[in-house]
Structure formats: structure tokens, C-alpha cells
GROMACS .gro file of N, CA and C in nm:
model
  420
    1UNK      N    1  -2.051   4.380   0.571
    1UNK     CA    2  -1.985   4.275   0.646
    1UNK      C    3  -1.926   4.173   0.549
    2UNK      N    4  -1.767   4.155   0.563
    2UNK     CA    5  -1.708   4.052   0.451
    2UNK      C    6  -1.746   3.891   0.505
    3UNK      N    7  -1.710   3.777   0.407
    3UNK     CA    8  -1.768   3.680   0.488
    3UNK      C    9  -1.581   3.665   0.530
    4UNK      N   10  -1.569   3.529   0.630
    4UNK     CA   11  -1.443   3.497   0.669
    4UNK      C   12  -1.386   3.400   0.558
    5UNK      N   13  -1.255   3.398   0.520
    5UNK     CA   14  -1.163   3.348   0.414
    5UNK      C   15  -1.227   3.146   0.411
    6UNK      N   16  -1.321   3.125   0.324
    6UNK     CA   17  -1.332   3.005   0.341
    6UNK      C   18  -1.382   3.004   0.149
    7UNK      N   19  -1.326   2.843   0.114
    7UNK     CA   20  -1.324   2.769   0.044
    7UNK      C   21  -1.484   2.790  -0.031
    8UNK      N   22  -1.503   2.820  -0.148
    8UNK     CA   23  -1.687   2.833  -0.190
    8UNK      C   24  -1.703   2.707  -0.186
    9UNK      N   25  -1.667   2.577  -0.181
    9UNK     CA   26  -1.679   2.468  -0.178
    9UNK      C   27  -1.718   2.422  -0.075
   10UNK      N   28  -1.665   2.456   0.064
   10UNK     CA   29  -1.678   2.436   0.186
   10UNK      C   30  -1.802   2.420   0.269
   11UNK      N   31  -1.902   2.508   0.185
   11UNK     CA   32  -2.035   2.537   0.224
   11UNK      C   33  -2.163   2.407   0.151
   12UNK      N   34  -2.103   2.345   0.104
   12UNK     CA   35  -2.161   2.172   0.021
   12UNK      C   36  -2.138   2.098   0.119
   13UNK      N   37  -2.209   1.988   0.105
   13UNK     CA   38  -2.135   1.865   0.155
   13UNK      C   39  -2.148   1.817   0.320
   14UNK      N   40  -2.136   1.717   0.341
   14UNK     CA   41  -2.094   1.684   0.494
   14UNK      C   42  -1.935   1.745   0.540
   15UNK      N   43  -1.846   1.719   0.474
   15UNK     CA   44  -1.712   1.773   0.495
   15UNK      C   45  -1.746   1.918   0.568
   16UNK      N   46  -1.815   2.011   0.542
   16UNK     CA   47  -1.807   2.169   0.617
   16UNK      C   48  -1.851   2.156   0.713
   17UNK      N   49  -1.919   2.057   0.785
   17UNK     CA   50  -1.993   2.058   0.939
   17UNK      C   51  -1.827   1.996   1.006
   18UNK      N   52  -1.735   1.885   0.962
   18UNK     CA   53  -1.627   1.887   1.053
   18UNK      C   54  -1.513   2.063   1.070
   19UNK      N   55  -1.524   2.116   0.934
   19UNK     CA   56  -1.413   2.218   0.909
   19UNK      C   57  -1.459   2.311   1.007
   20UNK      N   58  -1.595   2.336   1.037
   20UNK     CA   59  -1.653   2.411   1.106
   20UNK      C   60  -1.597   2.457   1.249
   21UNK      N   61  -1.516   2.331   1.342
   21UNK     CA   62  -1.530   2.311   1.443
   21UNK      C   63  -1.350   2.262   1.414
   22UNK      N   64  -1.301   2.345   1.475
   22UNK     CA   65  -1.146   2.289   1.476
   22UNK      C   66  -1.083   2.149   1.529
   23UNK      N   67  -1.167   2.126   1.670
   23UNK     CA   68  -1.140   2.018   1.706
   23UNK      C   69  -1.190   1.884   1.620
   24UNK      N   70  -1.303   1.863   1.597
   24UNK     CA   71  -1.393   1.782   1.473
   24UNK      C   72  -1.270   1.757   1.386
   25UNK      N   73  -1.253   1.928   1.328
   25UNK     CA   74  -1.134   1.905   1.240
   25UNK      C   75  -1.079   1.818   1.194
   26UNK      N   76  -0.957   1.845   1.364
   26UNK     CA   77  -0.835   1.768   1.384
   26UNK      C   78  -0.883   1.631   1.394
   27UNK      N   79  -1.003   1.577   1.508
   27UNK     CA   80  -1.030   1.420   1.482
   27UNK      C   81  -1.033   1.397   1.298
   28UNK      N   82  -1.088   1.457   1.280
   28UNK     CA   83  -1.133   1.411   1.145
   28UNK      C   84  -1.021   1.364   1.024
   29UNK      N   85  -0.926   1.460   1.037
   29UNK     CA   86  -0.812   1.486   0.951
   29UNK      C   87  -0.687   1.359   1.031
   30UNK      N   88  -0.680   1.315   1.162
   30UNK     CA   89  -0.589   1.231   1.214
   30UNK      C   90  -0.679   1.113   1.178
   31UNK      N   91  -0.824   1.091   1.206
   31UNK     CA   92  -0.859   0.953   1.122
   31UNK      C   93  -0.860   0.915   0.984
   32UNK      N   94  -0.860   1.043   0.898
   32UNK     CA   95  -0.788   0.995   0.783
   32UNK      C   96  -0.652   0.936   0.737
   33UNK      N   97  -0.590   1.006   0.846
   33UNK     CA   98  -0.430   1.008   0.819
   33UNK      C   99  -0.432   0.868   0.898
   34UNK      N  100  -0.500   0.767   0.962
   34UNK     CA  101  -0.453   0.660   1.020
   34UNK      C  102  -0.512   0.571   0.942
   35UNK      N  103  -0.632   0.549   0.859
   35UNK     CA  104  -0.710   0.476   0.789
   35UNK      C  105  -0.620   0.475   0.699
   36UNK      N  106  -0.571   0.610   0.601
   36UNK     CA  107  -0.508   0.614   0.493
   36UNK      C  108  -0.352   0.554   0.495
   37UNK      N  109  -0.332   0.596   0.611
   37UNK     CA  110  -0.172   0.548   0.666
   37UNK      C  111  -0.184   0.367   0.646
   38UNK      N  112  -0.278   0.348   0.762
   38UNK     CA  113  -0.294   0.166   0.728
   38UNK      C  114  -0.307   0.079   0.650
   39UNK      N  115  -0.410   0.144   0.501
   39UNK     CA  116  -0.395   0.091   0.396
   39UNK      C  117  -0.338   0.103   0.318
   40UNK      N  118  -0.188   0.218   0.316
   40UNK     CA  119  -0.085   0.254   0.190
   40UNK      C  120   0.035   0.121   0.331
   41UNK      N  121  -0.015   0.134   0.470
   41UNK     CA  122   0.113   0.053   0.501
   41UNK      C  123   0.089  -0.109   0.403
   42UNK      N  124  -0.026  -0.175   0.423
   42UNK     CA  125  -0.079  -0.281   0.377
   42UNK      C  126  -0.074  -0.287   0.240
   43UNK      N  127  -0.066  -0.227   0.135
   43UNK     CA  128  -0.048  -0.204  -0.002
   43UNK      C  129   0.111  -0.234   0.000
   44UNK      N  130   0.164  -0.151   0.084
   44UNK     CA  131   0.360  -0.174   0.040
   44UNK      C  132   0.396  -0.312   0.101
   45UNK      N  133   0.305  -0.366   0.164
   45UNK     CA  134   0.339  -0.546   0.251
   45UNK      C  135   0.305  -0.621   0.146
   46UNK      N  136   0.214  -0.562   0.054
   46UNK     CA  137   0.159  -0.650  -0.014
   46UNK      C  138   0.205  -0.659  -0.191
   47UNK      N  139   0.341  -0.545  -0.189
   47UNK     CA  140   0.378  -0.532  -0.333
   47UNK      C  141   0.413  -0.670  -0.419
   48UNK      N  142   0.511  -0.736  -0.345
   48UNK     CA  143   0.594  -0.841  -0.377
   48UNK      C  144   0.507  -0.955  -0.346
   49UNK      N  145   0.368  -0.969  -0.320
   49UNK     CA  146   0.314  -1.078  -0.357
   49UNK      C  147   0.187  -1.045  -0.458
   50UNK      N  148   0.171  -1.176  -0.503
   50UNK     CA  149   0.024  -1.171  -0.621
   50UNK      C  150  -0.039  -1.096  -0.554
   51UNK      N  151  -0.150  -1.011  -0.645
   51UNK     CA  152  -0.277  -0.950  -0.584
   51UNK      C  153  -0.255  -0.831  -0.610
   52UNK      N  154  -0.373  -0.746  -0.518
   52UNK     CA  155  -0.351  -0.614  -0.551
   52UNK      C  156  -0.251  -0.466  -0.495
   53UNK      N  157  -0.172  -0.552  -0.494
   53UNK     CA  158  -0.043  -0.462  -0.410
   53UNK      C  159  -0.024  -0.291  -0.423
   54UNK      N  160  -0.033  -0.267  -0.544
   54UNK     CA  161  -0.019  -0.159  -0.590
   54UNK      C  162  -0.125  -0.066  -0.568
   55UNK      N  163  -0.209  -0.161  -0.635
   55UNK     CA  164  -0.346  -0.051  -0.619
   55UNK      C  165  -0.418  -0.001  -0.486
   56UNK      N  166  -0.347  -0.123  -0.376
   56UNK     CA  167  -0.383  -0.077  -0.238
   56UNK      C  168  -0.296   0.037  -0.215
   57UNK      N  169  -0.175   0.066  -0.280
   57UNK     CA  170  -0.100   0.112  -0.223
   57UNK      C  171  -0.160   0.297  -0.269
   58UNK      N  172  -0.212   0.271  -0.386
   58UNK     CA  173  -0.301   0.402  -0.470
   58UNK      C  174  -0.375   0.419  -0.391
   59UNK      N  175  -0.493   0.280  -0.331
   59UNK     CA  176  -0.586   0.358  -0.283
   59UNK      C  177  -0.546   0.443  -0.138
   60UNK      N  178  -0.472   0.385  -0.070
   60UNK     CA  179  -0.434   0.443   0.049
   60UNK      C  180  -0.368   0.594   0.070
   61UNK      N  181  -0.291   0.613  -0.094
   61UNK     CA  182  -0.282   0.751  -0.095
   61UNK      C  183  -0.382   0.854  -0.141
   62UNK      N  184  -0.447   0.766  -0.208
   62UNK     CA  185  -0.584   0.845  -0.247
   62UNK      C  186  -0.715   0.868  -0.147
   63UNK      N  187  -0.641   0.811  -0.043
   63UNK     CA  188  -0.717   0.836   0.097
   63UNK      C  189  -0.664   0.928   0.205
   64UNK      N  190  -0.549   0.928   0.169
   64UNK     CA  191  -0.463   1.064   0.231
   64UNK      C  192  -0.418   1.165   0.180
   65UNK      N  193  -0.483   1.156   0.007
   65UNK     CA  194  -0.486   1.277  -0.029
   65UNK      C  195  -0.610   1.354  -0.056
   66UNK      N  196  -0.728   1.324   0.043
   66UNK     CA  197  -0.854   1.405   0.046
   66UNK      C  198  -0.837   1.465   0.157
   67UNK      N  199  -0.708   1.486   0.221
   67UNK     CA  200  -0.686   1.597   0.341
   67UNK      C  201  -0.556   1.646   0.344
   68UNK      N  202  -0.471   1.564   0.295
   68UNK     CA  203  -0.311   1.568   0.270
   68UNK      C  204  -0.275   1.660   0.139
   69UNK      N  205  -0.238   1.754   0.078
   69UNK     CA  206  -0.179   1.823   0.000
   69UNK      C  207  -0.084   1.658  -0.044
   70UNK      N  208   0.053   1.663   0.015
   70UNK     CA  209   0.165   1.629   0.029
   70UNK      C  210   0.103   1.454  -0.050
   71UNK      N  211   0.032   1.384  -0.019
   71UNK     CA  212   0.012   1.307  -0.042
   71UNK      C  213  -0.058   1.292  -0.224
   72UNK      N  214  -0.113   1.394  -0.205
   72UNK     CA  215  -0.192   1.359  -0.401
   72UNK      C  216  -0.048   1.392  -0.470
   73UNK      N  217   0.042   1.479  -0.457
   73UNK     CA  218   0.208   1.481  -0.490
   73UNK      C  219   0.220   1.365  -0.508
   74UNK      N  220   0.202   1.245  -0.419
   74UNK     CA  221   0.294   1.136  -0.398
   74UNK      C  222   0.240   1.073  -0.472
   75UNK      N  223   0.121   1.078  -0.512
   75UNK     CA  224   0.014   0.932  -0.576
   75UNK      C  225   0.051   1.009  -0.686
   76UNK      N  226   0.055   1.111  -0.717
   76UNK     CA  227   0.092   1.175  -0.860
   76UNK      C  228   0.258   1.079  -0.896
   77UNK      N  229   0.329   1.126  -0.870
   77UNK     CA  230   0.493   1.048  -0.902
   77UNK      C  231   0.471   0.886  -0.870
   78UNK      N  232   0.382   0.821  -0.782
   78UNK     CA  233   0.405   0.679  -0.746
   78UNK      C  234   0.305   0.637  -0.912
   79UNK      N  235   0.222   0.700  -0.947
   79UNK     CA  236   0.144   0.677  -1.084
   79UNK      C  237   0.218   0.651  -1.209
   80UNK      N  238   0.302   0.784  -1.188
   80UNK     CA  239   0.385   0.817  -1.318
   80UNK      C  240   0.486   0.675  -1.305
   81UNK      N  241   0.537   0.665  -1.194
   81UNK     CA  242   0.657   0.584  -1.223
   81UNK      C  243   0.658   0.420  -1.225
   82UNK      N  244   0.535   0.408  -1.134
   82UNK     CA  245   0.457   0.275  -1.154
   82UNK      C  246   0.422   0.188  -1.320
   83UNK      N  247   0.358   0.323  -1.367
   83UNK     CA  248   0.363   0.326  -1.486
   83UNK      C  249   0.496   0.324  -1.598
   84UNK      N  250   0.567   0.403  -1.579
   84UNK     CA  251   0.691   0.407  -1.650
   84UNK      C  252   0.768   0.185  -1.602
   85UNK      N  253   0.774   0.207  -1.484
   85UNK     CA  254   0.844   0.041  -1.507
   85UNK      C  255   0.734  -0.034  -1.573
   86UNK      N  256   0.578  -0.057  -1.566
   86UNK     CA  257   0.527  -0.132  -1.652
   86UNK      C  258   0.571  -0.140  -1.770
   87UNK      N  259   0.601  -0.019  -1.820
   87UNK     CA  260   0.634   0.010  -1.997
   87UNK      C  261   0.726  -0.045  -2.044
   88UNK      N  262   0.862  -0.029  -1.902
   88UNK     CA  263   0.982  -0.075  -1.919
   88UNK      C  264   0.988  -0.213  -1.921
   89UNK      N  265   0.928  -0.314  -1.842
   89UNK     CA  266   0.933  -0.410  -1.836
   89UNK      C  267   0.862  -0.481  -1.949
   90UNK      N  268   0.771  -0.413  -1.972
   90UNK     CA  269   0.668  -0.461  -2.143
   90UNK      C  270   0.784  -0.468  -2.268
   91UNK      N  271   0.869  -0.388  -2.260
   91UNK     CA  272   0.971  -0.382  -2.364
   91UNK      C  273   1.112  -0.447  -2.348
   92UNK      N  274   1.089  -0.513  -2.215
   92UNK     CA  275   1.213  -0.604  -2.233
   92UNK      C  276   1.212  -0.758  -2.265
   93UNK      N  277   1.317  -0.808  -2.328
   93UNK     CA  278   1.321  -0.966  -2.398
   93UNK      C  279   1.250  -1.027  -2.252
   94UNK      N  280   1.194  -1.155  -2.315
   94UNK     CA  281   1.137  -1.273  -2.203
   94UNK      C  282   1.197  -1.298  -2.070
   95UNK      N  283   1.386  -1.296  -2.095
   95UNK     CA  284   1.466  -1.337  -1.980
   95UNK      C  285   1.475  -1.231  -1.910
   96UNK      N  286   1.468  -1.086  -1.914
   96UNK     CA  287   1.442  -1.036  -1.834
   96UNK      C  288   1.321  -1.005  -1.715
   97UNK      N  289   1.218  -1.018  -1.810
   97UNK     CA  290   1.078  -1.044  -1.789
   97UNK      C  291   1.135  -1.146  -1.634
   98UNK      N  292   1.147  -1.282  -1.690
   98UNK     CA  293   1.159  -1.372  -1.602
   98UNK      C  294   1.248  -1.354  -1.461
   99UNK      N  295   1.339  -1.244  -1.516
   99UNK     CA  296   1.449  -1.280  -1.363
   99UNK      C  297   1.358  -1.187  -1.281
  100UNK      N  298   1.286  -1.083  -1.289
  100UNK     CA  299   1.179  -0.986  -1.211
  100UNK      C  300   1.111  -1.112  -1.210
  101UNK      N  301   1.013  -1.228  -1.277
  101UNK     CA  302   0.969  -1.286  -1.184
  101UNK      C  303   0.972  -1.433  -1.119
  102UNK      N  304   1.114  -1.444  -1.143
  102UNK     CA  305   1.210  -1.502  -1.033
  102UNK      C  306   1.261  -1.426  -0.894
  103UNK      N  307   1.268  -1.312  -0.896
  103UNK     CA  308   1.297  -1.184  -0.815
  103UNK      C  309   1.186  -1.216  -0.710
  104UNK      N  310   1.071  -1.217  -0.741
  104UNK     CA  311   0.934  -1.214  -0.712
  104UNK      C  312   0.915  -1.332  -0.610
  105UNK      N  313   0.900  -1.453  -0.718
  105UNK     CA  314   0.875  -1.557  -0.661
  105UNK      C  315   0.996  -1.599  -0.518
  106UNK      N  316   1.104  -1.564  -0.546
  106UNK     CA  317   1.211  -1.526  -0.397
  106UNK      C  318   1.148  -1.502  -0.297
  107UNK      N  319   1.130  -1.356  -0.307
  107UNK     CA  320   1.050  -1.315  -0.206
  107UNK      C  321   0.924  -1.353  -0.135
  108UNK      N  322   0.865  -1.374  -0.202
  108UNK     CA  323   0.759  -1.487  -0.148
  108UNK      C  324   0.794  -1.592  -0.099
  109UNK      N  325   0.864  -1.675  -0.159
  109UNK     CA  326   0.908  -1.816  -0.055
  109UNK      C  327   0.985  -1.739   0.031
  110UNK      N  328   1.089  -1.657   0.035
  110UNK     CA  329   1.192  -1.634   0.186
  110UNK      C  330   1.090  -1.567   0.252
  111UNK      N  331   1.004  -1.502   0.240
  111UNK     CA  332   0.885  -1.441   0.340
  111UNK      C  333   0.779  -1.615   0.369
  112UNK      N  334   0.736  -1.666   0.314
  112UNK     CA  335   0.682  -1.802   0.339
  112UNK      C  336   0.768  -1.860   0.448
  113UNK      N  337   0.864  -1.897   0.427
  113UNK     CA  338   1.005  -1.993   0.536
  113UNK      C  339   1.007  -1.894   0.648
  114UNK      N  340   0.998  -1.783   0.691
  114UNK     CA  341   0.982  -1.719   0.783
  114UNK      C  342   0.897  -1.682   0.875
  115UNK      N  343   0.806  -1.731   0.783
  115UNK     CA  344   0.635  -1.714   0.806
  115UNK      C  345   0.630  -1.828   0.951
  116UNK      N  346   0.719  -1.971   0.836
  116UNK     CA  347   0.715  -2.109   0.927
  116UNK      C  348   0.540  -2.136   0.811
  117UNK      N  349   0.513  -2.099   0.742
  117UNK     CA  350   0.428  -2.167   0.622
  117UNK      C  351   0.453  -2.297   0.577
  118UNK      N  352   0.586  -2.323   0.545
  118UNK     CA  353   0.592  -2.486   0.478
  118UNK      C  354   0.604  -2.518   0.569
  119UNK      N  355   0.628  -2.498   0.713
  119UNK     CA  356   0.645  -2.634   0.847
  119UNK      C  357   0.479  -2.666   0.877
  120UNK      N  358   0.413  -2.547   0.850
  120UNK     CA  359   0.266  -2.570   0.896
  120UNK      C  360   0.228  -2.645   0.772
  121UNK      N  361   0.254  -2.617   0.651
  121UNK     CA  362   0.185  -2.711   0.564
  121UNK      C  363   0.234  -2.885   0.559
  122UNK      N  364   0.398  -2.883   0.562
  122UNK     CA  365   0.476  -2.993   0.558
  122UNK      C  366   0.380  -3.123   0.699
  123UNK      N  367   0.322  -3.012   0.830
  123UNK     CA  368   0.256  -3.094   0.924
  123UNK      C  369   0.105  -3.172   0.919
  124UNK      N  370   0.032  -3.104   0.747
  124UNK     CA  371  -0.079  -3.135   0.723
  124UNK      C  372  -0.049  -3.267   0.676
  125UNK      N  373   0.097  -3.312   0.622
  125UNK     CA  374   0.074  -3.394   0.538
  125UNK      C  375   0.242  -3.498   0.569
  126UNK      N  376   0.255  -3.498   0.762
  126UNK     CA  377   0.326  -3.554   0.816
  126UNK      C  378   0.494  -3.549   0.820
  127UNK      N  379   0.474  -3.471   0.741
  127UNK     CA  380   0.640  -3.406   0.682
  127UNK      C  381   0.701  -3.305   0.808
  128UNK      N  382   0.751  -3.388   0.855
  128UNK     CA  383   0.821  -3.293   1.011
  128UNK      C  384   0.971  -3.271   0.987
  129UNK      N  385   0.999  -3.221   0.902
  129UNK     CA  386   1.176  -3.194   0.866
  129UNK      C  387   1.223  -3.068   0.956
  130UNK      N  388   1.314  -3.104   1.011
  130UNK     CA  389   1.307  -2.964   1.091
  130UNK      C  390   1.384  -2.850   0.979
  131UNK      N  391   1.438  -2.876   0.872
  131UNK     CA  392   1.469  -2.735   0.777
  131UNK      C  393   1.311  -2.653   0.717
  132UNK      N  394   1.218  -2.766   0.786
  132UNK     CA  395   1.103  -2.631   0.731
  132UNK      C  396   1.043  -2.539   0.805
  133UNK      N  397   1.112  -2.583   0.918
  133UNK     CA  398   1.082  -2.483   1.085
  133UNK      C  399   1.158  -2.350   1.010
  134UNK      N  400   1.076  -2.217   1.029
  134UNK     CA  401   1.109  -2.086   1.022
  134UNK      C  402   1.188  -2.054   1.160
  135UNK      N  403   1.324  -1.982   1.154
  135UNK     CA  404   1.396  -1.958   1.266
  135UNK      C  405   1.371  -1.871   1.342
  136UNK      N  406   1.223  -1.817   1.272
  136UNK     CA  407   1.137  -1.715   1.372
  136UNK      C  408   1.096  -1.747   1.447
  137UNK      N  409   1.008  -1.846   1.351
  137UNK     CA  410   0.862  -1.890   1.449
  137UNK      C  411   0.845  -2.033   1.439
  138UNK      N  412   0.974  -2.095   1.422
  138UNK     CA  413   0.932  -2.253   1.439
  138UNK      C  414   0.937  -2.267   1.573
  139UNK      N  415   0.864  -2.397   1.593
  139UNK     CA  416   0.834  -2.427   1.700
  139UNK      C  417   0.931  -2.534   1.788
  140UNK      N  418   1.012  -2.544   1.736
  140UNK     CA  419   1.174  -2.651   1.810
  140UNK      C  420   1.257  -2.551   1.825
   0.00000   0.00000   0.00000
């Protein structure tokens, strides 16, 4: 009697009691893909400000690539190239350095003013200008 086409690995672990059971499976493999999905979405929200932008953005593929093929691909090239602009940017004069983080700091304040952030802060400290009302979400 042959055994059926499975992984010698498969037979370790907690992981072989979901593979076992197709449906298990599928829950199993769509809650990765939504956990992993949520924290690579939250990593790319979070590139263009301080913190750990990037590395959320690693870990989230490194969470969708313990079921995803397609995904350890991606964390493979997002590594390499992540890496390659560090290098690039390490080797360029100061003023370039700076306009990436002038680039930066942009984005953060035009995401702040949108936010309606300086109208909420400008109100801690009686400053009611209406140019700090966000045209999103100010409140006039």
C-alpha cells in the first residue's frame, strides 16, 4: 500500500492537523491571507512616515508567505530592492539625501492638514484659523 502524495514535513507540527481537513484548510489559509493582507496593508500606510514602515511591510509578507508561494517571491524582490535604494541613497551627496527628506517630511504634513491634525492641535492652544481646518474633515 503506497502512502498518498504528501509533504514528509507535513506529518510534524500543528500545521498537518489543518492540511488534513480541506475545509480547516481553506479557513486556515484565508485567515492568513487576511492577517497577512492587513499588516503588509498597514506597513505601505505607514512607509512615508517615521517608524517601522518597511519592516511592517516585510513582516506582513512574511506572513503571507507561510502559505502564499507568490508572496515569499515578493518579500524576496521588495528585500533586494529596499536594499538596493538604501545603498543608493547612502552614496549620494547630502542635498540629495535632503530633498528625499524633504520629500518625506511633505508627505507627512499634506497627510497631517488632511488629517485636520493642526486644527485639532491649533484648538489646544486657542488658535482657530480656519486655513488649519482639513477640507476633509474640518469641522466649518
Amino acid at each position: 500500500m503506497t502512502k498518498p502524495d504528501v509533504k514528509p514535513d507535513e506529518h510534524k507540527g500543528w500545521r498537518h492537523w489543518f492540511r488534513r481537513n480541506p475545509a480547516l484548510n481553506l479557513a486556515y489559509r484565508i485567515g492568513v491571507g487576511v492577517i497577512g493582507g492587513l499588516v503588509l496593508v498597514a506597513g505601505v500606510i505607514m512607509i512615508p512616515y517615521p517608524g517601522p514602515g518597511w519592516l511592517v511591510v516585510f513582516a506582513g509578507l512574511a506572513i503571507l508567505s507561510t502559505e502564499f508561494e507568490w508572496a515569499g517571491r515578493v518579500l524576496k524582490f521588495a528585500k533586494r530592492y529596499y536594499d538596493r535604494w538604501a545603498e543608493w541613497l547612502k552614496r549620494q551627496p547630502s542635498w540629495v539625501r535632503g530633498l528625499v527628506m524633504a520629500g518625506v517630511c511633505a508627505i507627512v504634513l499634506v497627510t497631517c492638514y488632511f488629517l485636520n491634525v493642526f486644527a485639532l492641535v491649533g484648538g489646544w492652544f486657542g488658535l482657530e484659523w480656519s486655513w488649519l481646518q482639513s477640507p476633509i474633515f474640518g469641522s466649518r
